[in-house]
């Protein structure tokens, strides 16, 4: 088949994955409404979870333990806060939650809470100082309903994790119990914090204009500083649980992916824009086009037949198009290679545009006229590494906010989960 033969396939791909400014504005408006009702406990999809944390002063000092549990890896750290926004990482140990070579997987429903936290404690044991007690902040990157900084109940797992015995329980108590069992009684867990919040805390430690934090990685989420949280006399960081937003402009492949996922109907925005899912959207799309005979090749390559066989790193490699990074089977006809790359690019750009629409809603809530500068602090591999991602976000913000977009500065805030957890522990102590 020549390139003209593939023309209808390209047109239909574009139609499926291109979102207009009109659609994004619609989404931003619906997102704003959901934020408002979420703050009053009646949202369909945005939980708007209070963090019991407010902005740091920048003067926080002391040595704290930090635990980062995000769903892919777990990391224990010892962090010294110097004040004036400065910090030093004194020690750190990290391990993946799944390691086929070492024959373990702490992510499935076959893992119990005590097994998981015993594993976490082996890492903490390696970084904790030999003498004295130490306060710990715990970045736990899942939706938790909090009633205090140290009382956070897991609402449900996301990112396809399924460890048993944690949903509905206070994660801080579970960690405390495991620390006692492991003899680590000198560690005092004082704060459970979402990763979007720790990212924002870290940025606000050095710059008080940082008032939105976001994660564009395996999962997706956004938090912000809410000036008037019902029942609170001071501004509070709110974990929007943005990835659960449901009024999304989804296509049939998003619906297919959702139907086959662990929790159909939930995490609809996350399933369209986060690293856990982009490769699978691409795989489902390309498989469908191949099966309908719309591509040049008769058969879809065997290595891509399995669900989740294609990862976001594979898409990044496709987009980089460097010979070393090429993941495409050499037998593919040239038009198919172009089709696969175009699909990757459209899916990545769509993700960035959806994220920009959600941020637009948050910005319009906290500063409708955009009359002052805002820093959006972002962590996550998509924003940091995916070719074209950060640029597509900036372009979409300009499209949505016009000239006022110059008030917004998007800033990569790496490793917030460690420093932010230490800052949260510091607020928990005071
Ligand atoms: C979780 C959020 C988290 C985000 C980024 C989502 O799956 O629900 O709580 O902030 O992933 O890690």
mmCIF file of C-alpha atoms in Angstrom, residues 196-334:
data_model
loop_
_atom_site.group_PDB
_atom_site.id
_atom_site.type_symbol
_atom_site.label_atom_id
_atom_site.label_comp_id
_atom_site.label_asym_id
_atom_site.label_seq_id
_atom_site.Cartn_x
_atom_site.Cartn_y
_atom_site.Cartn_z
ATOM 1 C CA UNK A 196 1.155 16.507 44.237
ATOM 2 C CA UNK A 197 1.149 18.262 47.612
ATOM 3 C CA UNK A 198 4.795 17.427 48.405
ATOM 4 C CA UNK A 199 5.768 18.744 44.964
ATOM 5 C CA UNK A 200 4.002 22.027 45.713
ATOM 6 C CA UNK A 201 5.400 22.241 49.258
ATOM 7 C CA UNK A 202 8.931 21.869 47.872
ATOM 8 C CA UNK A 203 8.460 24.624 45.310
ATOM 9 C CA UNK A 204 6.762 26.924 47.843
ATOM 10 C CA UNK A 205 9.696 26.401 50.261
ATOM 11 C CA UNK A 206 11.772 28.554 47.909
ATOM 12 C CA UNK A 207 9.112 30.671 46.197
ATOM 13 C CA UNK A 208 5.803 31.700 47.721
ATOM 14 C CA UNK A 209 4.201 32.329 44.318
ATOM 15 C CA UNK A 210 4.090 28.541 43.798
ATOM 16 C CA UNK A 211 0.433 27.721 44.389
ATOM 17 C CA UNK A 212 -0.298 24.768 42.106
ATOM 18 C CA UNK A 213 1.450 21.388 42.165
ATOM 19 C CA UNK A 214 1.003 18.613 39.647
ATOM 20 C CA UNK A 215 2.223 15.143 38.819
ATOM 21 C CA UNK A 216 2.572 14.079 35.199
ATOM 22 C CA UNK A 217 4.110 10.652 35.600
ATOM 23 C CA UNK A 218 2.817 7.102 36.033
ATOM 24 C CA UNK A 219 -0.278 8.737 37.551
ATOM 25 C CA UNK A 220 -1.734 12.202 37.180
ATOM 26 C CA UNK A 221 -2.931 14.627 39.815
ATOM 27 C CA UNK A 222 -3.043 18.319 40.745
ATOM 28 C CA UNK A 223 -3.261 20.204 44.023
ATOM 29 C CA UNK A 224 -3.473 23.904 44.861
ATOM 30 C CA UNK A 225 -3.605 26.338 47.735
ATOM 31 C CA UNK A 226 -7.273 26.882 48.586
ATOM 32 C CA UNK A 227 -7.765 30.187 50.430
ATOM 33 C CA UNK A 228 -11.204 29.267 51.841
ATOM 34 C CA UNK A 229 -11.478 25.579 52.630
ATOM 35 C CA UNK A 230 -14.769 25.059 54.496
ATOM 36 C CA UNK A 231 -14.067 24.826 58.237
ATOM 37 C CA UNK A 232 -10.430 25.969 58.011
ATOM 38 C CA UNK A 233 -9.284 29.388 59.184
ATOM 39 C CA UNK A 234 -6.060 29.313 57.165
ATOM 40 C CA UNK A 235 -5.306 28.520 53.504
ATOM 41 C CA UNK A 236 -4.888 24.811 52.907
ATOM 42 C CA UNK A 237 -3.399 22.642 50.156
ATOM 43 C CA UNK A 238 -6.158 20.616 48.543
ATOM 44 C CA UNK A 239 -5.473 17.368 46.733
ATOM 45 C CA UNK A 240 -7.948 17.555 43.867
ATOM 46 C CA UNK A 241 -7.454 13.906 42.785
ATOM 47 C CA UNK A 242 -7.675 15.407 39.314
ATOM 48 C CA UNK A 243 -7.038 12.078 37.564
ATOM 49 C CA UNK A 244 -10.515 10.954 38.590
ATOM 50 C CA UNK A 245 -12.240 13.727 36.627
ATOM 51 C CA UNK A 246 -14.916 11.998 34.570
ATOM 52 C CA UNK A 247 -16.389 14.552 32.105
ATOM 53 C CA UNK A 248 -13.595 13.843 29.646
ATOM 54 C CA UNK A 249 -13.737 13.974 25.838
ATOM 55 C CA UNK A 250 -12.995 10.247 25.502
ATOM 56 C CA UNK A 251 -12.933 8.204 22.298
ATOM 57 C CA UNK A 252 -13.696 4.528 21.769
ATOM 58 C CA UNK A 253 -10.152 3.411 22.632
ATOM 59 C CA UNK A 254 -10.289 5.239 25.951
ATOM 60 C CA UNK A 255 -13.566 3.445 26.630
ATOM 61 C CA UNK A 256 -12.025 0.088 25.688
ATOM 62 C CA UNK A 257 -9.049 0.664 27.978
ATOM 63 C CA UNK A 258 -11.312 1.753 30.805
ATOM 64 C CA UNK A 259 -13.608 -1.269 30.465
ATOM 65 C CA UNK A 260 -10.646 -3.665 30.751
ATOM 66 C CA UNK A 261 -9.005 -1.835 33.677
ATOM 67 C CA UNK A 262 -9.100 -2.745 37.378
ATOM 68 C CA UNK A 263 -11.658 -0.049 38.192
ATOM 69 C CA UNK A 264 -13.826 0.741 35.176
ATOM 70 C CA UNK A 265 -15.434 4.171 35.327
ATOM 71 C CA UNK A 266 -12.893 5.664 37.700
ATOM 72 C CA UNK A 267 -9.722 7.609 36.929
ATOM 73 C CA UNK A 268 -11.032 8.584 33.486
ATOM 74 C CA UNK A 269 -8.749 11.619 33.074
ATOM 75 C CA UNK A 270 -5.741 9.702 34.406
ATOM 76 C CA UNK A 271 -6.434 6.892 31.927
ATOM 77 C CA UNK A 272 -6.216 9.419 29.060
ATOM 78 C CA UNK A 273 -3.161 11.318 30.190
ATOM 79 C CA UNK A 274 -0.845 9.415 32.532
ATOM 80 C CA UNK A 275 2.222 7.300 31.860
ATOM 81 C CA UNK A 276 0.594 4.114 33.146
ATOM 82 C CA UNK A 277 -1.844 4.178 30.219
ATOM 83 C CA UNK A 278 -0.495 6.066 27.179
ATOM 84 C CA UNK A 279 1.264 3.017 25.727
ATOM 85 C CA UNK A 280 -1.876 0.941 26.085
ATOM 86 C CA UNK A 281 -4.038 3.557 24.311
ATOM 87 C CA UNK A 282 -1.513 3.482 21.488
ATOM 88 C CA UNK A 283 -1.503 -0.329 21.377
ATOM 89 C CA UNK A 284 -5.303 -0.615 21.322
ATOM 90 C CA UNK A 285 -5.567 2.010 18.598
ATOM 91 C CA UNK A 286 -2.889 0.581 16.316
ATOM 92 C CA UNK A 287 -4.124 -2.983 16.835
ATOM 93 C CA UNK A 288 -7.641 -1.941 15.801
ATOM 94 C CA UNK A 289 -6.433 -0.148 12.665
ATOM 95 C CA UNK A 290 -4.294 -3.170 11.732
ATOM 96 C CA UNK A 291 -7.131 -5.643 12.327
ATOM 97 C CA UNK A 292 -9.465 -3.606 10.144
ATOM 98 C CA UNK A 293 -6.914 -3.827 7.339
ATOM 99 C CA UNK A 294 -6.345 -0.075 7.336
ATOM 100 C CA UNK A 295 -2.556 -0.362 7.594
ATOM 101 C CA UNK A 296 0.005 -1.646 5.126
ATOM 102 C CA UNK A 297 1.103 -4.691 7.135
ATOM 103 C CA UNK A 298 -1.241 -7.686 7.183
ATOM 104 C CA UNK A 299 -0.451 -8.532 10.785
ATOM 105 C CA UNK A 300 0.106 -6.525 13.917
ATOM 106 C CA UNK A 301 3.552 -7.434 15.331
ATOM 107 C CA UNK A 302 3.352 -10.313 17.798
ATOM 108 C CA UNK A 303 5.281 -8.463 20.528
ATOM 109 C CA UNK A 304 2.487 -5.898 20.799
ATOM 110 C CA UNK A 305 -0.422 -8.337 21.124
ATOM 111 C CA UNK A 306 -0.388 -8.466 24.942
ATOM 112 C CA UNK A 307 -2.211 -5.820 27.033
ATOM 113 C CA UNK A 308 0.192 -3.195 28.381
ATOM 114 C CA UNK A 309 3.059 -4.640 26.292
ATOM 115 C CA UNK A 310 3.770 -1.118 25.011
ATOM 116 C CA UNK A 311 4.947 1.385 27.593
ATOM 117 C CA UNK A 312 5.224 5.160 27.625
ATOM 118 C CA UNK A 313 9.007 4.713 27.316
ATOM 119 C CA UNK A 314 8.345 2.910 24.034
ATOM 120 C CA UNK A 315 6.321 5.894 22.847
ATOM 121 C CA UNK A 316 9.164 8.202 23.891
ATOM 122 C CA UNK A 317 11.572 6.060 21.868
ATOM 123 C CA UNK A 318 9.234 6.209 18.878
ATOM 124 C CA UNK A 319 9.039 9.986 19.107
ATOM 125 C CA UNK A 320 12.778 10.409 19.472
ATOM 126 C CA UNK A 321 13.138 8.363 16.290
ATOM 127 C CA UNK A 322 16.834 7.840 16.889
ATOM 128 C CA UNK A 323 18.063 4.575 15.381
ATOM 129 C CA UNK A 324 19.247 3.406 18.807
ATOM 130 C CA UNK A 325 15.865 4.039 20.332
ATOM 131 C CA UNK A 326 13.843 2.456 17.567
ATOM 132 C CA UNK A 327 11.302 -0.021 18.889
ATOM 133 C CA UNK A 328 9.594 -0.667 15.587
ATOM 134 C CA UNK A 329 10.098 -4.100 14.059
ATOM 135 C CA UNK A 330 12.347 -3.664 10.976
ATOM 136 C CA UNK A 331 9.855 -5.622 8.842
ATOM 137 C CA UNK A 332 7.253 -2.862 8.998
ATOM 138 C CA UNK A 333 6.409 -1.027 5.837
ATOM 139 C CA UNK A 334 7.372 2.629 5.869
#
